[in-house]
XYZ file of C-alpha atoms in Angstrom:
677
model
C 146.677 71.087 90.636
C 149.658 73.181 91.666
C 147.430 76.248 91.667
C 144.928 74.570 93.994
C 147.667 73.510 96.364
C 148.985 77.057 96.514
C 145.536 78.417 97.494
C 145.212 75.809 100.254
C 148.644 76.723 101.515
C 147.724 80.393 101.653
C 144.479 79.608 103.510
C 146.308 77.517 106.115
C 148.708 80.380 106.633
C 145.896 82.969 106.871
C 143.576 81.054 109.267
C 145.771 81.346 112.420
C 146.330 84.979 111.661
C 142.561 85.490 111.358
C 141.978 83.806 114.719
C 144.576 86.012 116.369
C 143.009 89.115 114.834
C 139.509 88.070 115.963
C 140.761 87.380 119.466
C 142.447 90.760 119.564
C 139.334 92.551 118.310
C 137.203 90.689 120.839
C 139.567 91.612 123.638
C 139.363 95.233 122.610
C 135.584 95.218 122.104
C 134.674 93.543 125.415
C 135.694 96.421 127.711
C 134.146 98.872 125.274
C 130.838 97.008 125.252
C 131.010 96.455 128.993
C 131.772 100.136 129.552
C 128.860 101.172 127.344
C 126.621 98.765 129.216
C 127.683 100.113 132.585
C 127.295 103.685 131.365
C 123.788 102.914 130.137
C 122.873 101.181 133.393
C 124.193 104.152 135.348
C 122.029 106.520 133.325
C 118.964 104.281 133.466
C 119.252 103.579 137.191
C 120.880 106.624 138.834
C 121.333 106.653 142.619
C 118.534 108.332 144.555
C 120.132 111.477 146.027
C 116.891 112.758 147.514
C 117.890 112.258 151.159
C 121.276 113.912 150.685
C 119.655 116.937 149.069
C 116.967 117.431 151.719
C 118.590 119.682 154.301
C 117.455 121.380 157.468
C 117.932 125.068 158.265
C 119.702 126.176 161.428
C 119.543 129.900 162.136
C 122.390 131.491 164.082
C 122.750 135.067 165.220
C 125.754 137.147 164.229
C 127.780 135.695 167.138
C 127.080 132.117 166.075
C 124.479 131.370 168.770
C 121.625 129.126 167.633
C 118.318 131.016 167.791
C 115.997 128.930 165.615
C 115.847 126.007 163.234
C 113.665 123.834 161.049
C 114.141 120.191 160.121
C 114.277 119.060 156.511
C 111.088 118.111 154.706
C 111.682 114.474 155.671
C 112.041 115.407 159.346
C 115.809 115.238 159.912
C 118.492 117.565 161.209
C 120.806 117.179 158.234
C 123.361 119.583 156.752
C 125.709 119.111 153.821
C 129.150 118.282 155.248
C 132.523 118.220 153.530
C 135.683 116.558 154.746
C 137.545 119.889 154.402
C 135.363 121.204 157.257
C 135.781 118.122 159.450
C 138.508 117.434 162.006
C 141.292 115.378 160.297
C 141.653 113.263 163.434
C 138.022 112.202 163.190
C 138.511 111.262 159.535
C 141.613 109.205 160.366
C 139.788 107.355 163.147
C 136.739 106.787 160.940
C 138.781 105.181 158.166
C 140.775 103.134 160.677
C 137.578 101.703 162.181
C 135.249 101.467 159.194
C 137.313 101.176 155.997
C 141.103 100.888 156.151
C 141.560 100.467 152.395
C 139.103 103.245 151.492
C 141.593 105.049 149.245
C 142.579 101.854 147.361
C 139.422 99.868 146.515
C 136.769 100.904 143.930
C 133.903 100.799 146.424
C 134.046 97.082 147.280
C 136.791 95.661 149.468
C 137.140 92.091 148.151
C 139.546 90.843 150.884
C 137.237 92.197 153.597
C 134.220 90.520 152.024
C 136.120 87.221 151.725
C 137.177 87.414 155.374
C 133.647 88.171 156.540
C 132.224 85.270 154.493
C 134.853 82.814 155.807
C 134.142 83.836 159.410
C 130.401 83.445 158.847
C 130.863 79.925 157.408
C 133.346 78.711 160.008
C 131.752 80.228 163.127
C 128.097 80.301 162.162
C 127.546 83.969 162.908
C 128.756 87.375 161.758
C 132.124 88.211 163.305
C 133.079 91.264 161.230
C 131.373 93.091 158.447
C 132.711 93.614 154.985
C 130.840 96.809 154.195
C 132.902 99.700 152.959
C 132.019 103.349 153.536
C 130.731 103.437 149.973
C 128.399 100.496 150.698
C 127.211 102.112 153.937
C 126.593 105.347 152.057
C 124.558 103.483 149.450
C 122.365 102.028 152.197
C 121.974 105.454 153.852
C 120.819 106.913 150.547
C 118.283 104.101 150.032
C 117.500 102.484 153.416
C 116.410 98.837 153.319
C 116.338 95.745 155.519
C 119.452 93.605 155.939
C 119.308 90.800 153.359
C 121.461 89.153 150.710
C 119.607 91.030 148.001
C 120.121 94.302 149.855
C 123.826 93.583 150.256
C 124.188 92.924 146.526
C 122.334 96.160 145.802
C 124.670 98.062 148.136
C 127.705 96.633 146.357
C 126.418 97.695 142.951
C 125.535 101.171 144.223
C 128.922 101.502 145.931
C 130.685 100.947 142.612
C 128.316 103.409 140.967
C 128.824 106.092 143.632
C 132.608 105.965 143.404
C 132.383 105.985 139.614
C 130.130 109.048 139.685
C 131.501 111.099 142.572
C 134.927 109.692 143.335
C 136.180 108.696 146.771
C 136.121 112.267 148.086
C 132.516 112.699 146.998
C 131.517 109.408 148.636
C 133.191 110.460 151.877
C 131.319 113.788 151.842
C 128.031 111.914 151.338
C 128.753 109.657 154.303
C 129.627 112.649 156.490
C 126.273 114.193 155.495
C 124.131 111.085 156.115
C 125.727 109.200 159.024
C 122.987 108.506 161.645
C 123.808 110.143 164.987
C 120.801 109.294 167.203
C 117.424 111.022 167.463
C 116.644 112.523 164.066
C 120.181 113.884 163.728
C 122.061 112.884 160.595
C 125.536 113.859 159.516
C 128.649 114.903 161.377
C 127.992 118.640 161.262
C 124.463 118.380 162.644
C 125.660 115.974 165.347
C 128.579 118.162 166.395
C 126.415 121.305 166.559
C 123.485 119.728 168.370
C 125.371 117.307 170.652
C 128.521 119.302 171.415
C 127.584 122.890 170.523
C 130.395 123.573 168.033
C 131.424 122.936 164.449
C 133.043 119.560 163.578
C 136.298 121.177 162.476
C 137.637 120.711 165.996
C 136.658 117.458 167.716
C 138.287 115.840 170.686
C 139.267 112.162 170.566
C 136.301 111.210 172.730
C 133.876 113.264 170.638
C 135.195 111.654 167.461
C 134.837 108.195 168.956
C 131.290 108.921 170.150
C 130.203 110.057 166.663
C 131.640 106.881 165.103
C 130.057 104.641 167.747
C 126.626 106.323 167.432
C 126.670 105.849 163.655
C 126.862 102.079 164.286
C 124.091 101.942 166.918
C 122.137 105.229 166.776
C 119.400 104.278 169.229
C 121.229 102.036 171.686
C 124.057 104.553 172.167
C 122.011 107.720 172.384
C 124.129 109.602 174.944
C 121.349 111.614 176.578
C 119.290 108.492 177.328
C 121.978 105.809 177.592
C 125.055 107.695 178.834
C 126.793 104.673 180.392
C 126.417 102.551 177.263
C 127.723 105.422 175.139
C 130.780 105.952 177.366
C 131.525 102.230 177.393
C 131.355 102.101 173.587
C 133.712 105.093 173.330
C 136.164 103.418 175.719
C 136.130 100.151 173.752
C 136.643 101.950 170.469
C 139.591 104.007 171.745
C 141.161 100.932 173.373
C 140.936 99.116 170.043
C 143.065 101.753 168.327
C 145.444 102.519 171.171
C 148.351 101.223 169.078
C 147.944 104.214 166.733
C 148.298 106.829 169.428
C 144.593 107.142 170.162
C 143.777 106.460 173.791
C 141.226 107.571 176.311
C 142.462 109.993 178.871
C 140.955 108.563 182.015
C 137.351 109.679 182.331
C 135.480 110.537 179.144
C 136.098 114.216 178.488
C 133.317 115.065 176.064
C 130.517 117.263 177.396
C 127.076 116.913 175.877
C 125.601 120.186 174.774
C 122.300 118.588 173.668
C 121.061 121.710 171.918
C 117.323 122.178 172.223
C 116.130 124.406 169.441
C 114.310 127.366 170.970
C 112.214 129.118 168.349
C 113.251 132.703 169.024
C 113.086 133.988 165.436
C 110.326 132.125 163.560
C 109.614 135.036 161.223
C 113.199 135.406 160.026
C 113.545 131.625 159.784
C 110.430 131.311 157.633
C 111.585 134.168 155.407
C 114.939 132.489 154.752
C 113.299 129.088 154.242
C 111.019 130.538 151.563
C 114.045 132.162 149.959
C 115.535 128.667 149.569
C 118.167 128.967 152.294
C 119.286 125.624 153.782
C 122.088 124.447 156.026
C 123.642 126.476 158.820
C 122.898 130.156 158.221
C 124.742 132.907 160.101
C 122.263 135.793 160.218
C 122.564 139.454 161.171
C 120.145 138.993 164.079
C 121.360 139.765 167.576
C 120.036 137.255 170.097
C 120.130 139.788 172.927
C 118.123 142.345 170.980
C 115.800 139.632 169.705
C 115.084 138.519 173.262
C 114.735 142.083 174.556
C 112.314 143.006 171.791
C 110.216 139.903 172.484
C 110.019 140.797 176.179
C 108.842 144.343 175.415
C 106.081 143.081 173.116
C 104.980 140.395 175.581
C 104.896 142.795 178.521
C 102.928 145.525 176.696
C 99.151 144.953 176.554
C 98.257 144.635 172.865
C 95.368 146.376 171.128
C 92.097 144.656 172.015
C 91.969 141.305 170.265
C 95.237 142.029 168.488
C 98.996 141.769 168.738
C 102.280 143.581 168.150
C 104.997 143.287 165.523
C 108.358 145.061 165.489
C 111.509 145.201 163.397
C 114.915 146.676 164.270
C 117.375 147.460 161.470
C 120.921 148.802 161.506
C 121.855 151.713 159.298
C 123.703 149.368 156.900
C 120.430 147.539 156.204
C 121.147 144.457 158.323
C 118.178 143.281 160.376
C 119.049 143.068 164.074
C 115.710 141.909 165.529
C 112.558 140.511 163.937
C 109.392 139.814 165.926
C 106.383 139.103 163.724
C 103.980 138.797 166.653
C 103.913 138.955 170.439
C 102.587 135.447 171.076
C 99.035 136.610 171.764
C 96.173 134.183 171.343
C 93.944 136.144 168.976
C 92.733 134.895 165.608
C 95.614 135.015 163.142
C 98.077 136.235 165.760
C 100.431 133.324 165.093
C 101.175 134.715 161.644
C 104.157 136.899 160.836
C 102.976 140.493 160.510
C 106.387 141.763 159.353
C 105.635 140.388 155.878
C 101.895 141.180 155.925
C 100.314 143.957 153.891
C 98.747 146.686 156.005
C 97.631 150.290 155.504
C 100.405 152.678 156.647
C 98.128 155.562 157.618
C 100.271 158.709 157.751
C 103.608 156.891 157.899
C 104.370 157.735 154.241
C 104.003 161.498 154.699
C 107.763 162.109 155.320
C 108.521 160.615 151.913
C 105.887 162.827 150.256
C 107.299 166.012 151.748
C 110.853 164.833 151.094
C 110.127 164.504 147.366
C 108.421 167.917 147.358
C 111.562 169.390 148.970
C 113.717 167.584 146.417
C 111.708 169.030 143.510
C 111.866 172.555 144.961
C 108.093 172.785 145.405
C 108.092 173.165 149.194
C 110.414 173.947 152.085
C 110.052 173.188 155.821
C 108.754 176.690 156.617
C 106.460 177.115 153.614
C 103.002 178.307 154.710
C 100.144 176.021 153.687
C 96.406 176.020 154.292
C 94.826 173.292 156.380
C 91.275 173.892 155.228
C 88.493 171.793 153.780
C 89.445 171.171 150.171
C 88.057 168.977 147.435
C 90.400 167.320 144.933
C 87.950 166.234 142.264
C 85.685 163.778 144.094
C 88.202 163.369 146.952
C 87.603 165.505 150.054
C 90.010 164.391 152.817
C 89.635 165.406 156.448
C 91.927 165.466 159.457
C 91.797 162.684 162.011
C 90.383 165.017 164.671
C 87.825 166.472 162.207
C 89.297 169.940 162.852
C 90.965 172.211 160.290
C 93.810 174.343 161.596
C 94.033 177.115 159.011
C 97.436 178.507 158.037
C 100.374 176.323 159.085
C 103.941 175.547 158.073
C 105.034 172.334 156.415
C 107.111 171.602 159.534
C 104.095 171.809 161.829
C 101.853 169.987 159.352
C 104.219 166.990 159.288
C 104.919 166.983 163.012
C 101.191 167.195 163.805
C 100.254 164.918 160.893
C 97.714 167.231 159.284
C 96.096 165.517 156.329
C 95.140 168.314 153.929
C 98.690 169.730 153.512
C 100.053 166.218 152.848
C 97.415 165.540 150.209
C 98.152 168.942 148.634
C 101.876 168.116 148.578
C 101.157 164.762 146.916
C 98.910 166.508 144.405
C 101.832 168.807 143.549
C 104.378 166.020 142.933
C 101.875 163.544 141.479
C 100.687 160.277 142.993
C 102.122 158.298 140.067
C 105.531 159.935 140.461
C 105.512 159.227 144.196
C 104.577 155.548 143.843
C 106.998 155.054 140.948
C 109.897 156.605 142.874
C 109.280 154.333 145.859
C 109.029 151.307 143.598
C 112.287 152.191 141.827
C 113.941 152.436 145.249
C 112.797 148.916 146.152
C 109.996 150.031 148.494
C 106.976 148.039 147.386
C 103.417 149.339 147.656
C 100.332 147.189 147.068
C 97.509 149.092 145.416
C 93.891 147.910 145.504
C 92.982 145.694 142.577
C 92.458 147.437 139.233
C 93.434 150.866 140.553
C 96.222 153.319 139.849
C 98.052 155.565 142.344
C 95.810 158.313 143.720
C 95.931 161.054 146.335
C 94.647 158.527 148.886
C 98.269 157.312 149.141
C 98.977 160.254 151.441
C 96.548 158.943 154.067
C 97.264 155.227 153.837
C 95.128 154.192 150.869
C 97.662 151.512 149.908
C 99.203 148.376 151.381
C 102.762 148.166 152.669
C 104.681 145.588 154.678
C 106.543 146.596 157.843
C 109.629 145.234 156.058
C 109.249 147.848 153.303
C 108.394 150.635 155.717
C 111.602 149.832 157.597
C 113.506 150.114 154.316
C 111.985 153.564 153.736
C 113.094 154.850 157.136
C 116.493 153.196 156.708
C 116.843 155.317 153.572
C 116.310 158.397 155.761
C 119.145 157.133 157.979
C 121.422 156.801 154.926
C 121.137 160.283 153.485
C 118.129 159.483 151.314
C 119.627 156.382 149.658
C 117.577 153.187 149.732
C 119.443 149.890 150.168
C 118.025 146.358 150.438
C 117.417 145.002 153.909
C 119.232 141.765 154.575
C 119.654 138.975 157.111
C 123.111 138.057 155.781
C 126.109 138.384 158.059
C 128.607 139.835 157.504
C 126.875 142.458 155.408
C 128.227 142.846 151.906
C 128.180 146.425 150.566
C 125.363 146.808 148.086
C 124.671 149.691 145.710
C 121.775 151.895 146.731
C 119.072 153.761 144.849
C 118.598 157.481 145.570
C 115.174 158.231 147.000
C 115.613 161.921 147.860
C 118.654 164.187 147.943
C 120.859 164.589 150.995
C 119.667 168.153 151.659
C 115.984 167.240 151.505
C 116.717 164.208 153.675
C 118.333 166.352 156.378
C 115.328 168.660 156.324
C 112.960 165.729 156.839
C 115.029 164.386 159.754
C 115.113 167.849 161.300
C 111.306 168.002 161.190
C 110.781 164.440 162.474
C 113.146 165.037 165.383
C 110.627 167.601 166.637
C 107.624 165.268 166.548
C 105.762 165.475 169.890
C 106.677 162.575 172.174
C 103.938 160.237 173.397
C 102.215 161.134 176.646
C 104.295 160.292 179.699
C 107.589 160.478 177.826
C 109.660 163.484 178.898
C 112.854 162.869 176.888
C 114.553 160.412 174.544
C 117.556 159.519 176.678
C 120.060 161.961 175.244
C 120.114 160.900 171.575
C 117.775 162.609 169.153
C 114.863 160.540 167.964
C 113.243 161.258 164.614
C 109.967 159.390 164.259
C 106.533 159.408 162.650
C 103.308 157.726 163.604
C 100.412 156.533 161.506
C 96.836 155.372 162.027
C 95.008 153.665 159.201
C 91.441 154.403 158.182
C 88.935 152.916 160.608
C 91.594 152.470 163.333
C 92.797 149.116 162.007
C 96.540 149.739 162.220
C 98.680 151.753 164.613
C 102.226 152.513 163.441
C 105.363 154.125 164.797
C 108.585 154.240 162.785
C 111.744 156.183 163.485
C 115.500 156.560 163.825
C 117.790 156.820 166.802
C 121.535 156.781 166.327
C 122.481 153.998 163.912
C 119.178 152.233 164.434
C 115.817 152.167 162.680
C 112.772 150.617 164.330
C 109.211 149.980 163.153
C 106.354 148.996 165.477
C 102.909 147.882 164.336
C 99.866 147.153 166.489
C 96.430 145.928 165.502
C 94.366 142.880 164.673
C 95.733 140.538 161.994
C 92.253 139.990 160.537
C 91.917 143.719 159.802
C 89.077 144.339 162.236
C 88.912 147.874 163.640
C 90.191 148.451 167.168
C 88.412 151.582 168.445
C 90.697 154.003 170.229
C 94.077 152.937 168.825
C 96.337 155.560 167.266
C 99.944 155.544 166.242
C 100.895 158.193 168.818
C 99.113 156.726 171.830
C 99.389 153.008 171.003
C 102.597 152.247 169.093
C 104.840 155.250 169.823
C 105.315 154.316 173.520
C 106.442 150.843 172.431
C 108.822 152.403 169.900
C 110.435 154.479 172.657
C 110.924 151.364 174.798
C 112.568 149.650 171.843
C 114.976 152.562 171.405
C 115.820 152.335 175.109
C 117.319 148.831 174.735
C 119.413 149.641 171.654
C 123.135 150.352 172.042
C 124.284 153.880 171.305
C 126.197 153.524 168.053
C 126.501 156.966 166.503
C 123.737 159.431 165.725
C 121.789 160.118 162.561
C 122.451 163.538 161.057
C 119.564 165.947 161.649
C 121.535 169.204 161.422
C 119.201 172.218 161.471
C 121.869 174.367 159.818
C 120.773 173.030 156.453
C 117.275 174.432 156.883
C 117.311 177.950 155.375
C 116.216 180.742 157.715
C 114.805 182.800 154.843
C 112.743 181.256 152.091
C 112.531 182.412 148.514
C 109.279 184.271 147.720
C 108.080 181.267 145.711
C 108.285 179.043 148.802
C 107.157 181.428 151.534
C 103.469 180.763 151.059
C 101.707 178.138 149.015
C 98.808 179.830 147.254
C 95.479 178.103 147.456
C 93.280 177.273 144.505
C 91.931 180.404 142.703
C 88.371 181.443 143.598
C 85.919 179.839 145.992
C 85.101 176.155 145.759
C 82.161 174.172 147.082
C 83.525 171.259 149.107
C 80.199 169.877 150.280
C 77.980 168.738 148.650
C 79.890 167.281 145.704
C 78.869 168.117 142.167
C 76.609 165.442 140.725
C 76.068 163.822 144.112
C 72.895 162.244 145.453
C 71.886 163.390 148.946
C 69.595 161.283 151.139
C 67.670 163.916 153.090
C 64.089 162.693 153.446
C 63.104 159.972 155.931
C 60.221 157.535 155.478
C 57.936 159.805 157.477
C 58.638 162.725 155.132
C 60.850 164.708 157.526
C 63.931 166.357 156.008
C 67.472 166.567 157.427
C 69.308 169.882 156.862
C 72.197 169.744 154.425
C 75.497 171.317 155.524
C 77.290 173.595 153.073
C 81.106 173.771 153.142
C 83.332 175.959 150.958
C 86.996 176.884 150.678
C 89.155 179.409 148.841
C 88.241 182.837 147.611
C 87.581 185.773 149.933
C 85.007 185.544 152.678
C 82.239 186.297 153.452
C 80.453 183.864 151.144
C 76.945 184.179 149.706
C 74.964 180.991 148.929
C 72.143 180.695 146.407
C 69.754 177.724 146.201
C 68.093 177.497 142.766
C 68.870 181.210 142.386
C 67.372 182.193 145.745
C 69.851 183.690 148.287
C 70.233 181.661 151.482
C 69.916 183.643 154.702
C 72.944 182.646 156.802
C 73.802 184.490 160.058
C 77.410 185.597 160.389
C 79.596 183.078 162.289
C 77.145 180.213 161.786
C 78.000 177.244 159.538
C 75.574 177.501 156.611
C 72.994 174.774 156.091
C 69.904 174.333 153.983
C 66.780 172.281 154.568
C 65.271 170.956 151.309
C 61.581 171.608 150.812
C 61.146 168.550 148.632
C 62.983 165.879 146.592
C 64.407 166.669 143.167
C 67.351 168.329 141.437
C 68.919 171.394 143.074
C 71.359 173.999 141.762
C 73.632 175.423 144.497
C 75.783 178.469 143.743
C 78.490 180.199 145.791
C 79.768 183.781 145.421
C 82.629 185.283 147.460
C 83.325 188.922 148.418
C 85.116 189.603 145.106
C 82.260 188.319 142.960
C 84.012 185.074 142.026
C 81.909 181.980 142.326
C 81.283 178.302 141.644
C 78.268 176.018 141.491
C 77.196 172.383 141.814
C 74.143 170.379 140.837
C 72.845 167.672 143.150
C 69.840 165.429 143.537
C 67.920 165.339 146.821
C 66.006 162.211 147.810
């Protein structure tokens, strides 16, 4: 019995202790469980930040003037705004009016809610609201109608927002989303578009207007309801006059009401595609942008086509970008600066520059501008005339085709394309093809943006650097394209390019430029350097249709000269002739032609359509190059009687296979086999 009593005594002593321990464990477990529950709810039902993340893009020139813009994908002028970039006086007034205990409560101001509820019960209508900035931010993130359910949702989200982002983060969200009339949201967008300046410096009246508009965005729109807006500002400032805020007689804010004028749609679209959002200070110069647009609008475009032009500073910063001239042709609303077009002869300076760099040619090397066949490729000059012996200097200045193709054949088409690609100058080859000698005459696609980078490399001693719209320009490492000596030689040659008709001089500064006309007269180019500036002009039809009569020299070069006329004189590119040797080494004095005579036309293995349906035959022209004239032609072993000074031709006597042989004055020869139909 005594043992049983002792056990009962121990149990009675242990039971209170057990209750205290259980209570203590429960008290410790409740916040843990509650915290885990809240954490899980936060992860399962995160706040929708979509509206805060959708930003507009406002494009400024290098002086800060607005030149273009695009609303966010949901149609609002909205930029991320931080309190560090907002006037402290505005922030103080905002918290005084909207949420006095912002820095103390966790997102819900219980005393304010109790006061608002008591006033609603006793007076029968809403006297003052109990919403905190966190609750207003929650509603701005997820707009909904005013209701009890919506209010409860705002309270829960307010707690969640402050838990996730803290009070500073919540304040930044409010500054980004506050409605400011029209489709303007956020303090930065409102300050820029209503007042014309950043929100870091706001007057008392401007601050009050922004706070008042956030309460009644439509009723207090200052451009439509100016008197109502001024009255609201006066009431708000009178309400806080005890804190030192007071209106100074008449309202002193001046509405800027910025209307976005789309002066740089091409640059804006480029930055938008690159993912740029917010307020972007670009390297564009509004004055040059406007001047360039006027030149393109005033100049009659190629028939059914338009113009595009780009101006770049020597440091690679883009100063003016006009992707079209506003013409009404098919496709003319597109941006041609980023379109792929054939460059014609505009790549020839780079070909000769690489040949100079490799020691294969020099500016005064003698070359032959004669009919030549490179395998199955037989290029011709634009004017269909061959000019015989010429120097590299003259060949580039006059844009002869055969010497350029020969120079590319010497350095290799693959080497040329690979060097440009390594320097960041992108070429677009036809599908399933590799680089060929056709590159010399425009058999490739290039964007005006990349062509401008090529000529900017010439302005920088042969070093290619990326083009940029960023301002200020950050120094970027470059990629050597050609050596400094070869680069100076190229500039020396290009500075002697014949000016377009009607242009007597270049205004004092030396202009080094090159023109280009694509096959079939689809593109007319002019690209060049003057001082610290590089400019590229393109003219043609965006759909690629031929425009008979256009050439780079007669169509685009005059526009290029007008562009150079409006550019400030900021230094001069180095084109010193002293670096061009007056005496060439024997290896560079004259470029020897191919050994022995060659039949250029007809091509070996070719099929010639000579006979018409009525049986009549068309004579076949015979063209040869190389060797020592006079030539002797043999058709199926029979000598062809050709008078001296007359271009040889042969009239087939019937369809079939024909063996054509050629023998020069030294006895050297060549032969081709063709089929006549």
